[in-house]
mmCIF file of C-alpha atoms in Angstrom:
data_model
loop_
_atom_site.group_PDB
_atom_site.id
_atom_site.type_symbol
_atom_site.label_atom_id
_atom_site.label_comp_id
_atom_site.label_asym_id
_atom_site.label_seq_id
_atom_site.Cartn_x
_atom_site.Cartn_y
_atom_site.Cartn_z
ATOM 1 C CA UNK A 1 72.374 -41.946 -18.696
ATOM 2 C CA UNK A 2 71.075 -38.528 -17.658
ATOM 3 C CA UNK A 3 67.633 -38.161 -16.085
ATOM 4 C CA UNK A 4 65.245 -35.697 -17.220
ATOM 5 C CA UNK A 5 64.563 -33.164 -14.407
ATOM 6 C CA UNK A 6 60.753 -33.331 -12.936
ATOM 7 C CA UNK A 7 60.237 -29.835 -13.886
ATOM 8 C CA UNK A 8 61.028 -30.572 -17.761
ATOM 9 C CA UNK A 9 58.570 -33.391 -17.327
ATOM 10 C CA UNK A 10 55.823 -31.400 -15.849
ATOM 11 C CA UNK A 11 56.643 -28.894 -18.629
ATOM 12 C CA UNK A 12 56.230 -31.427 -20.933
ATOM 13 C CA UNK A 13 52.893 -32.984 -19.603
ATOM 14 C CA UNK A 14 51.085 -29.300 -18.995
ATOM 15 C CA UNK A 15 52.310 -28.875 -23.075
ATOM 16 C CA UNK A 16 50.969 -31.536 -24.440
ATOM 17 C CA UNK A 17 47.752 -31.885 -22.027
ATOM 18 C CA UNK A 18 46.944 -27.882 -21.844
ATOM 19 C CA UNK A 19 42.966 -27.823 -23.311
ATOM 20 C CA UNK A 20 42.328 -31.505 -21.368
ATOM 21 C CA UNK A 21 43.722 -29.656 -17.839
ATOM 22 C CA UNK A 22 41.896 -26.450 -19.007
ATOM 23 C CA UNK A 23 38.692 -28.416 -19.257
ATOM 24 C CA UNK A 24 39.072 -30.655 -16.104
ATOM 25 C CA UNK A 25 39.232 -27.553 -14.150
ATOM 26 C CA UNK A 26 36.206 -25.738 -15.627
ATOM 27 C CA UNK A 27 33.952 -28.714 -15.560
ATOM 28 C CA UNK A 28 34.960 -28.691 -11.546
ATOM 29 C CA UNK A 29 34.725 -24.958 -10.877
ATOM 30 C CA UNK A 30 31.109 -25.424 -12.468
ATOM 31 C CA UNK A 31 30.153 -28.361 -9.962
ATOM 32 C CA UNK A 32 31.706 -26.003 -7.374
ATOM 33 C CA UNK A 33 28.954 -23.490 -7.947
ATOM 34 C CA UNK A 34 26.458 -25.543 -9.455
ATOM 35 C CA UNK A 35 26.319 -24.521 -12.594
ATOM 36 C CA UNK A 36 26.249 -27.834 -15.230
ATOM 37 C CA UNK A 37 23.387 -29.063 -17.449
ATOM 38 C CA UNK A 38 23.820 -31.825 -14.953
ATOM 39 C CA UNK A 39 22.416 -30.478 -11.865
ATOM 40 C CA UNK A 40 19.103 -28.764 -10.972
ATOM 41 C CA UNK A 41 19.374 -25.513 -10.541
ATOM 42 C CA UNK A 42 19.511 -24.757 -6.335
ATOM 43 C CA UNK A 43 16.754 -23.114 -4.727
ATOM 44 C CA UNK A 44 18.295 -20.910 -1.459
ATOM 45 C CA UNK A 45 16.073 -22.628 1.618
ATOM 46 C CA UNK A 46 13.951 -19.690 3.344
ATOM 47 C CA UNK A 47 14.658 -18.599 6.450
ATOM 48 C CA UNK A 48 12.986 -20.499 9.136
ATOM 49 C CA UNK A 49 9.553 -19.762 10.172
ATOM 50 C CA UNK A 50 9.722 -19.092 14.022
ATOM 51 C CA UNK A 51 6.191 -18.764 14.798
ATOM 52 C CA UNK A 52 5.093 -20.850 17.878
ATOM 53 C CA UNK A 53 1.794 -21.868 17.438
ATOM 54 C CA UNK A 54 -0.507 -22.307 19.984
ATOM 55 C CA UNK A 55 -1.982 -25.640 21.435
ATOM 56 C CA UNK A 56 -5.400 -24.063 20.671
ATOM 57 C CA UNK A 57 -4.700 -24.161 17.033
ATOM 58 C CA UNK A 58 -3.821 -28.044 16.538
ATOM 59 C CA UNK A 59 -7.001 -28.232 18.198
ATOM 60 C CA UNK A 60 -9.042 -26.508 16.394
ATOM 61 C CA UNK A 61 -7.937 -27.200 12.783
ATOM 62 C CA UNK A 62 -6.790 -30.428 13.131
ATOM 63 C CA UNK A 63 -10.133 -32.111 14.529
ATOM 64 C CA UNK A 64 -11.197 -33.868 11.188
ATOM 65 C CA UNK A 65 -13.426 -30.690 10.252
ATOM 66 C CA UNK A 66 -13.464 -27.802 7.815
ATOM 67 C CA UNK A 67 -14.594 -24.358 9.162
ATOM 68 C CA UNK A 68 -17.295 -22.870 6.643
ATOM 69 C CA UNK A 69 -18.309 -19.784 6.622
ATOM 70 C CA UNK A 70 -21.479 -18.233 4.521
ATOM 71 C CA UNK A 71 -21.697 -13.885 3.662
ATOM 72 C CA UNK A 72 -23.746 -11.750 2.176
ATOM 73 C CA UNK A 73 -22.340 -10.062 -0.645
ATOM 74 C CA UNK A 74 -22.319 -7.133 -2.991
ATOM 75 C CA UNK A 75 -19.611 -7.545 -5.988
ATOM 76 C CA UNK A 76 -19.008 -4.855 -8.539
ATOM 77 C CA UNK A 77 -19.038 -5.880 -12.254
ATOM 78 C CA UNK A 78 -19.935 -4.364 -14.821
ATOM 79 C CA UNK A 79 -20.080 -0.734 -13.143
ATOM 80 C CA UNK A 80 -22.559 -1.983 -11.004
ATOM 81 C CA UNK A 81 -23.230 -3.721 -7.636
ATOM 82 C CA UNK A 82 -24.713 -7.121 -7.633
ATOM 83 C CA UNK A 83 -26.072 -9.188 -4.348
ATOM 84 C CA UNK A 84 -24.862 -12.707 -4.156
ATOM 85 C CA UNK A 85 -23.654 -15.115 -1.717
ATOM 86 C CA UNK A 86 -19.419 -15.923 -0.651
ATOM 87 C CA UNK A 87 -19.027 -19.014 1.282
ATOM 88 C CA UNK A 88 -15.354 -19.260 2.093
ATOM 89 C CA UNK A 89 -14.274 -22.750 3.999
ATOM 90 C CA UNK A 90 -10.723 -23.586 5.716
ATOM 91 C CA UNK A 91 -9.417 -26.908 6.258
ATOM 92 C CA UNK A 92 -6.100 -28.271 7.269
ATOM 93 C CA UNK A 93 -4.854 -31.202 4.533
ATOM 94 C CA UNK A 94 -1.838 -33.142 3.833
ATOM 95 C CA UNK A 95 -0.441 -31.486 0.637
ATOM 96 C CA UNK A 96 1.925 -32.769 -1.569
ATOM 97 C CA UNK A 97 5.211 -30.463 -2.358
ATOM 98 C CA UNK A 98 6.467 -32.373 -5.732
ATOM 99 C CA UNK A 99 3.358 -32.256 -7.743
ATOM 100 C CA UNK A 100 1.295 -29.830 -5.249
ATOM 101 C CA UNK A 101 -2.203 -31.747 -5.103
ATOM 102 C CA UNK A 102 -3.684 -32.993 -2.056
ATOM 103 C CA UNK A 103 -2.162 -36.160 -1.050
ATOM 104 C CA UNK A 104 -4.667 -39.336 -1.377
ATOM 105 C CA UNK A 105 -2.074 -42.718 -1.182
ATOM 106 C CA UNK A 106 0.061 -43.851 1.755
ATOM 107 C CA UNK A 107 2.953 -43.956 -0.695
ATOM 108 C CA UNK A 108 3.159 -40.172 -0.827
ATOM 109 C CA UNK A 109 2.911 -39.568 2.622
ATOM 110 C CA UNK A 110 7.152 -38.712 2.885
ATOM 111 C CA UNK A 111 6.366 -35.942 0.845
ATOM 112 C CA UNK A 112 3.495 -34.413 2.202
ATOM 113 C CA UNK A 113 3.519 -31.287 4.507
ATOM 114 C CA UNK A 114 -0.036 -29.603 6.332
ATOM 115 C CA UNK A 115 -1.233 -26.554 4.471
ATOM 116 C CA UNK A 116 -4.191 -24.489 5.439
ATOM 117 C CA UNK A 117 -6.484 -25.045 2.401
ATOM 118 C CA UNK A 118 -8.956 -21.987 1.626
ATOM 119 C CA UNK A 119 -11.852 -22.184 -0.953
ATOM 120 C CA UNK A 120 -13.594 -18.729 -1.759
ATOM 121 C CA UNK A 121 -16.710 -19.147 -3.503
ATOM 122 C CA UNK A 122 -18.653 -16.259 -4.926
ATOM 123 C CA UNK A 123 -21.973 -16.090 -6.464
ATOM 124 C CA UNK A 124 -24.062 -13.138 -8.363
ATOM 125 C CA UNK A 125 -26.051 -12.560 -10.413
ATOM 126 C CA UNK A 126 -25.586 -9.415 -12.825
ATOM 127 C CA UNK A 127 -29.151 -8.552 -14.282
ATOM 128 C CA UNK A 128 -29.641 -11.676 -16.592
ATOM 129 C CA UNK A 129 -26.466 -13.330 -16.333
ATOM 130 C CA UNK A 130 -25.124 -15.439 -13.597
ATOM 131 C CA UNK A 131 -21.664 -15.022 -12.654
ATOM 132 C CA UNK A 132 -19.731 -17.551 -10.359
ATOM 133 C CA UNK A 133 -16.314 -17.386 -8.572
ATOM 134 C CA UNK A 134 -13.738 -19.466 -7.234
ATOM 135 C CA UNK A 135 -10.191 -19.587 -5.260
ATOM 136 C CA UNK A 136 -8.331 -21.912 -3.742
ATOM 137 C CA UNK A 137 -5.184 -21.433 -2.131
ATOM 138 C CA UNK A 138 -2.866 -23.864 -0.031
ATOM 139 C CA UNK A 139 -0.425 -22.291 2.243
ATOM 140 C CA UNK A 140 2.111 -24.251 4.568
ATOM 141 C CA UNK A 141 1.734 -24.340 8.079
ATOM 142 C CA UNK A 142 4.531 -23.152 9.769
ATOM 143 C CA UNK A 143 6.908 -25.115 7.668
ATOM 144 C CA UNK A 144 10.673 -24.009 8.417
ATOM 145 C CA UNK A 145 11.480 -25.354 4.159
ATOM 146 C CA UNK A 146 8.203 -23.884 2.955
ATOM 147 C CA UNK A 147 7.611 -20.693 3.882
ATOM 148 C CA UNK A 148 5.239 -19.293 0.519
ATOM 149 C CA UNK A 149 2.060 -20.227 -0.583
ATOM 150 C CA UNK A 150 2.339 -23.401 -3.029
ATOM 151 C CA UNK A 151 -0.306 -22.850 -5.758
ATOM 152 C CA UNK A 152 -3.433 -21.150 -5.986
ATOM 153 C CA UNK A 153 -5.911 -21.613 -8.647
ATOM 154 C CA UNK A 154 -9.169 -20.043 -9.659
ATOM 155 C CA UNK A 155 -12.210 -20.081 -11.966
ATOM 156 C CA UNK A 156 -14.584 -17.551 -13.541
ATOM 157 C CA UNK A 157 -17.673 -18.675 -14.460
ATOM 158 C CA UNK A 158 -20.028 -16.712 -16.560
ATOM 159 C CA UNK A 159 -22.541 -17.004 -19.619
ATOM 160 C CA UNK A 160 -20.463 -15.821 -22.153
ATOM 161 C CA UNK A 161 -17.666 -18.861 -21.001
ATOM 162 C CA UNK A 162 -15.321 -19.845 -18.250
ATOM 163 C CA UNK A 163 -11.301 -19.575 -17.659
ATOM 164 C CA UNK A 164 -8.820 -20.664 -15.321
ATOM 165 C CA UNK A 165 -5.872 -19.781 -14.263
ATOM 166 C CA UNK A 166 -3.197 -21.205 -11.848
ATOM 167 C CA UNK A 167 0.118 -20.406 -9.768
ATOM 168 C CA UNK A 168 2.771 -22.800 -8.389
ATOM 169 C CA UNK A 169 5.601 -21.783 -6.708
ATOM 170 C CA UNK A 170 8.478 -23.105 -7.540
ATOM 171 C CA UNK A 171 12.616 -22.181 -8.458
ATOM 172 C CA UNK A 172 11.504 -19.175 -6.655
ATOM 173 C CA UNK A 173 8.905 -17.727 -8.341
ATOM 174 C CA UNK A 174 5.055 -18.409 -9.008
ATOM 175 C CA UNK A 175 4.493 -19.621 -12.759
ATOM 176 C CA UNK A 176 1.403 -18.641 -14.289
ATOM 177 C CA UNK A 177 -0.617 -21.124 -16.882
ATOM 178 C CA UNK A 178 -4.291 -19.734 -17.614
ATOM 179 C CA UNK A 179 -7.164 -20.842 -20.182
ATOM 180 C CA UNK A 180 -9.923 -18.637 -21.297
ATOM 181 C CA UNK A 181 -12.737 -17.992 -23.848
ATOM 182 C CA UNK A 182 -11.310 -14.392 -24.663
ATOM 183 C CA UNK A 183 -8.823 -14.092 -26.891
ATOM 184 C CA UNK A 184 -6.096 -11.891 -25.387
ATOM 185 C CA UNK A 185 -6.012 -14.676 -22.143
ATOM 186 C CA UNK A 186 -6.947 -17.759 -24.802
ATOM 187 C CA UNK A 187 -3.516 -19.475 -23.204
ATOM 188 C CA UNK A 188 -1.269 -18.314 -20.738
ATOM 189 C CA UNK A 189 2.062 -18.878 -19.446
ATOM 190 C CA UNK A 190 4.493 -16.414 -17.808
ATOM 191 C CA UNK A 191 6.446 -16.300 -14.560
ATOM 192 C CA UNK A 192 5.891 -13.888 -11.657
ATOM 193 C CA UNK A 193 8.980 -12.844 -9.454
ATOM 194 C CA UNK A 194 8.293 -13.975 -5.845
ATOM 195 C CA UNK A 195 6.172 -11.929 -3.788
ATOM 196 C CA UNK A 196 3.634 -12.626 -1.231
ATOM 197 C CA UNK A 197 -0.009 -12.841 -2.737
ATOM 198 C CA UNK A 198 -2.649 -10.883 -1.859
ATOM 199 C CA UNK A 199 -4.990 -14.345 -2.129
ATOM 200 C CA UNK A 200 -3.060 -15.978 0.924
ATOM 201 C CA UNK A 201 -4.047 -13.540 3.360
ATOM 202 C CA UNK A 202 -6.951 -14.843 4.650
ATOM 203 C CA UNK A 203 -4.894 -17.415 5.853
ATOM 204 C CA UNK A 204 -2.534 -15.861 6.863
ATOM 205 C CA UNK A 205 -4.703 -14.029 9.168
ATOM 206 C CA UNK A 206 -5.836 -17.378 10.522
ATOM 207 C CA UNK A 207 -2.498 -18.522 11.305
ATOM 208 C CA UNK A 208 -0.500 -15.924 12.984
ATOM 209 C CA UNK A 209 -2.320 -11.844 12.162
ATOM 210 C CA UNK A 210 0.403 -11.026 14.545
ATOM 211 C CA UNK A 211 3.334 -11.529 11.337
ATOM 212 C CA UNK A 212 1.145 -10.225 8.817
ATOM 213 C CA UNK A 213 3.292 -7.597 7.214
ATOM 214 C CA UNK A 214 2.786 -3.690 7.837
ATOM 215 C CA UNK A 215 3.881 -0.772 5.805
ATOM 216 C CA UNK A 216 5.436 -0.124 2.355
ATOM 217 C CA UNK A 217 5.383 -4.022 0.705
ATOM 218 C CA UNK A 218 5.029 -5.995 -2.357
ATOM 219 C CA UNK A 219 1.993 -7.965 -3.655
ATOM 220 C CA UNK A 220 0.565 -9.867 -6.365
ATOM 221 C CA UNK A 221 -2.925 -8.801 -6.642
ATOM 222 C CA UNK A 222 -5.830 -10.842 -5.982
ATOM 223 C CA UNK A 223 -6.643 -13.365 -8.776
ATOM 224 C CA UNK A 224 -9.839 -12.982 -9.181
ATOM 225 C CA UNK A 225 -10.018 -9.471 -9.304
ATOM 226 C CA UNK A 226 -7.334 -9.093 -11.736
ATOM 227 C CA UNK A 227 -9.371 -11.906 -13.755
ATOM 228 C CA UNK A 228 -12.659 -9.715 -13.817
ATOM 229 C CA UNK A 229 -10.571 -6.533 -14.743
ATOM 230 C CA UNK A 230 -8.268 -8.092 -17.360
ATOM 231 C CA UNK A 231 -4.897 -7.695 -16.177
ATOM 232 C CA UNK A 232 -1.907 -9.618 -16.030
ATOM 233 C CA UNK A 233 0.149 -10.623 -12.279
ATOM 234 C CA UNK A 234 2.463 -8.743 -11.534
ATOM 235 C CA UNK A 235 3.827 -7.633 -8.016
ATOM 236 C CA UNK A 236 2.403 -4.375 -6.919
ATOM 237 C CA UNK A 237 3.979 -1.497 -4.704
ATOM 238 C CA UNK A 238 1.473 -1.531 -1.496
ATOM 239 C CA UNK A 239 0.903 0.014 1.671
ATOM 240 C CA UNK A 240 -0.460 -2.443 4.449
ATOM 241 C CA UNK A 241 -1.624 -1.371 7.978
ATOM 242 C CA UNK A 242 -3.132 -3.230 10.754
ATOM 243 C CA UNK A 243 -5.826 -1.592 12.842
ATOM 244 C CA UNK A 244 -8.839 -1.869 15.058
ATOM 245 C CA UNK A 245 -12.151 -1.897 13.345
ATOM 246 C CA UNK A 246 -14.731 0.579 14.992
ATOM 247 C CA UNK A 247 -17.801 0.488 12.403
ATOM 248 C CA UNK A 248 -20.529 -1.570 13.422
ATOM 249 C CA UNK A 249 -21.396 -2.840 9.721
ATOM 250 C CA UNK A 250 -19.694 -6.343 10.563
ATOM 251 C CA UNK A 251 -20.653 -8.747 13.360
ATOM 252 C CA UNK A 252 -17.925 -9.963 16.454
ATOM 253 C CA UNK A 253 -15.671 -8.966 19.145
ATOM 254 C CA UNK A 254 -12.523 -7.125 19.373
ATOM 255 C CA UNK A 255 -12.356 -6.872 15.454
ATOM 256 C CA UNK A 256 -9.202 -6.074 13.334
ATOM 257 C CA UNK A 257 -8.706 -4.516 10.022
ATOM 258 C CA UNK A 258 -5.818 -5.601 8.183
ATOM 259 C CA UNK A 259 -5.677 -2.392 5.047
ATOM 260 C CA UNK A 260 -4.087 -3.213 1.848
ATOM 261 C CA UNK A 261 -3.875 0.335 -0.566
ATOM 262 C CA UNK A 262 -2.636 -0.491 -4.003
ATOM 263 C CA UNK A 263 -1.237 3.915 -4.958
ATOM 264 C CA UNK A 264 -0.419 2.438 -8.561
ATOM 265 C CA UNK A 265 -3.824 0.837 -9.286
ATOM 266 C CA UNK A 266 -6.561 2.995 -7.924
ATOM 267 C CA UNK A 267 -7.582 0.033 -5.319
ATOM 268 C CA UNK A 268 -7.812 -0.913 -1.483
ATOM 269 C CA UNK A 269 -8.966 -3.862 0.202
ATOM 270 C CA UNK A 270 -9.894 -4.004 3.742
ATOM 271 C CA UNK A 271 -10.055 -7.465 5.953
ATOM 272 C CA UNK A 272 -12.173 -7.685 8.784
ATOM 273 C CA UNK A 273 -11.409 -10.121 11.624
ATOM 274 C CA UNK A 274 -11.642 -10.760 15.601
ATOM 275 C CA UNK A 275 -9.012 -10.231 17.223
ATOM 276 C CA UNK A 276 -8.361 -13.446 19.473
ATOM 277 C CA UNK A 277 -8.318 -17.133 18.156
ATOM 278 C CA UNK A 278 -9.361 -18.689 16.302
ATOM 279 C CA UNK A 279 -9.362 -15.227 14.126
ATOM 280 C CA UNK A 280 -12.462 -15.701 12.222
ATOM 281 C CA UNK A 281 -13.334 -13.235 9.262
ATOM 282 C CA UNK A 282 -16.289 -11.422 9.071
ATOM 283 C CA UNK A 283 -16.253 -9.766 6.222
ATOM 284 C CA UNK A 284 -13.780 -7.642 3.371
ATOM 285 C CA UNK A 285 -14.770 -4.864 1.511
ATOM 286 C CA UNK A 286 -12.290 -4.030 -2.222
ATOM 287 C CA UNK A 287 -12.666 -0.961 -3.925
ATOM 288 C CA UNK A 288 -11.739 0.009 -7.742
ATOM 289 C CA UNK A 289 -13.267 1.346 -10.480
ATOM 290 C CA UNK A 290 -15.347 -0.769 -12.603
ATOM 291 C CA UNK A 291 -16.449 0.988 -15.869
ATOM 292 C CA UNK A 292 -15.518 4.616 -14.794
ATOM 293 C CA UNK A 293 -17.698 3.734 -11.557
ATOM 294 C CA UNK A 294 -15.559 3.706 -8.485
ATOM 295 C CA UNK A 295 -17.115 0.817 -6.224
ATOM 296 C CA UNK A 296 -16.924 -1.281 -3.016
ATOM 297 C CA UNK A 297 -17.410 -4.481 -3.210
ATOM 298 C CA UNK A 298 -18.550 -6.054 0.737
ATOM 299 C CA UNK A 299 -19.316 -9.427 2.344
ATOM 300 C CA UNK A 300 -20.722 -9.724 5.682
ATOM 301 C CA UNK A 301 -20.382 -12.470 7.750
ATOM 302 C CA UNK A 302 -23.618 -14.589 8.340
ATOM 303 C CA UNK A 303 -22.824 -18.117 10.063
ATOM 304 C CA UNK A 304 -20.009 -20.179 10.632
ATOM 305 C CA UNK A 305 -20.019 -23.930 11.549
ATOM 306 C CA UNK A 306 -17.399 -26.589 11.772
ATOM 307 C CA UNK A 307 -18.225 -29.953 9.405
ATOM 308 C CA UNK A 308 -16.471 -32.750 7.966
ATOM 309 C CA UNK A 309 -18.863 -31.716 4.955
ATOM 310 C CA UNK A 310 -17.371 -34.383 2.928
ATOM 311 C CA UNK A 311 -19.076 -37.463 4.340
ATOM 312 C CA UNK A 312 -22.601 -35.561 4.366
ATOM 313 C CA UNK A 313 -23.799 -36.045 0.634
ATOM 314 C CA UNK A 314 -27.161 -37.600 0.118
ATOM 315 C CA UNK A 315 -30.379 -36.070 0.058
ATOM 316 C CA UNK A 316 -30.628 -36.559 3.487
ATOM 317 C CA UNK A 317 -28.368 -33.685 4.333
ATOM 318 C CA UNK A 318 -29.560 -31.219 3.010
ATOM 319 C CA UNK A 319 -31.138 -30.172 6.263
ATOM 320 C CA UNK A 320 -27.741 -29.049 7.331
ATOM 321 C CA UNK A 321 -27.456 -26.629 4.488
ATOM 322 C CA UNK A 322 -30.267 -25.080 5.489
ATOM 323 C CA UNK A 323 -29.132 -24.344 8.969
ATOM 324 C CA UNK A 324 -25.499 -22.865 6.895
ATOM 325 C CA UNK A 325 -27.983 -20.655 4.879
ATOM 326 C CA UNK A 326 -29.743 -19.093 7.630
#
């Protein structure tokens, strides 16, 4: 009997078995690159952060206290400037990278990296109504997988109602959910391509001013700012410089001004710090128009002490707010 050559077999086989063969090798070549409704969609890891920090630093952040800091302030609203009070407070804290909150159970400690927490409070009030303020932003500490500021979140506080908004980074980019009492920013939720944000830099001056970046950048605007003025994030063309402060307005030694001009948005903001470590801030001034009025918003530094705040809560404390209000 006469055998059937391989190659009339094979023939045979690739005939009758074309679309299974066809889809064998698709469903591979999307594995291959990662493409299936099977897999998560990869995230390329940042490039490592090579910032050495020094010894001083651990020391200073990591001693079980938070660094507050109280300033006088003068905030445009309105098309005005109102005096208030800005207390802005650092601490370091174990922050959680799945569901970015602060971790609180032993159980989530393998997921956990240190972030420099800051919390900007701002107070006025603007003729009758009270207005109130606040940021908080959690940035990674030299982390060689997480290089950008996790989340940031804010509210606005006022007598006509309150909103909220919030960012978390994550599939590289921040995405934006917000809540408000007017209408056009009733509910909120868009992405923002990655940039770095203009709220993070306060820490970033307190971790390494050296890597702060200088000259023609992008930036997602302050959060607050674009809150009071009504306008959506978006990365902004800016110009950043880094120079020595020679006014005598703010209080310190060896200060430094890190410039932020915004040439598409009519705005600047200008950061204030000393030079050597720990880097404190004394003060910012922001300038855009507010109804037709170009103004300057400015806080000036007035104390700064180190406190585990948390554990002082009765009554009997309150004689170390006074000394923080001096």
């Amino acid at each position: 009997m006469q055998s059937v050559p391989d190659c009339l077999i094979m023939k045979t086989f690739v005939t009758k078995n074309f679309l299974l063969i066809i889809l064998i090798l698709a469903v591979g070549f999307a594995f291959a690159v990662k493409a299936t409704v099977f897999q998560k969609p990869s995230v390329a890891a940042p490039p490592a952060v090579t910032t050495v920090l020094p010894a001083a630093f651990t020391t200073y952040w990591q001693a079980g206290k938070a660094e507050i800091n109280t300033y006088r302030l003068e905030q445009a609203q309105a098309g005005a400037l109102h005096t208030g009070e800005a207390r802005l407070i650092f601490a370091v804290e174990d922050f959680r990278t799945d569901s970015q909150v602060q971790s609180a159970t032993e159980a989530s400690r393998d997921k956990v990296i240190p972030v420099l927490k800051a919390n900007l409070f701002r107070t006025f009030a603007a003729g009758l109504e009270d207005y109130s303020l606040a940021t908080s932003v959690f940035t990674p500490i030299n982390s060689p997988i997480f290089t950008n500021t996790l989340k940031v979140s804010i509210t606005a506080q006022d007598w006509s109602g309150h909103s909220y908004l919030q960012l978390n980074y994550r599939t590289n980019e921040y995405q934006v959910t917000g809540k408000s009492y007017i209408e056009p920013e009733a509910d909120e939720a868009y992405a923002v391509p990655k940039a770095m944000l203009e709220d993070e830099l306060w820490s970033r001056i307190r971790i390494a001013p050296d890597k702060l970046p200088i000259g023609d950048i992008q930036l997602i605007p302050g959060t607050i700012t674009a809150r009071l003025r009504h306008r959506k994030l978006e990365p902004l063309a800016a110009r950043a410089k880094l120079e020595s402060y020679e006014g005598v307005l703010y209080p310190g030694k060896l200060l430094k001004a890190y410039v932020i001009e915004y040439p598409t948005d009519d705005r600047s903001l200008r950061i204030i710090f000393e030079g050597e470590f720990p880097h404190t801030i004394v003060g910012w001034a922001e300038t855009y128009p507010s109804k037709d009025n170009l103004l300057t918003s400015r806080a000036v530094l007035k104390k700064t002490i180190q406190s585990d705040y948390w554990n002082h809560n009765t009554p009997a404390d309150t004689s170390l707010r006074a000394q923080l209000l001096r």
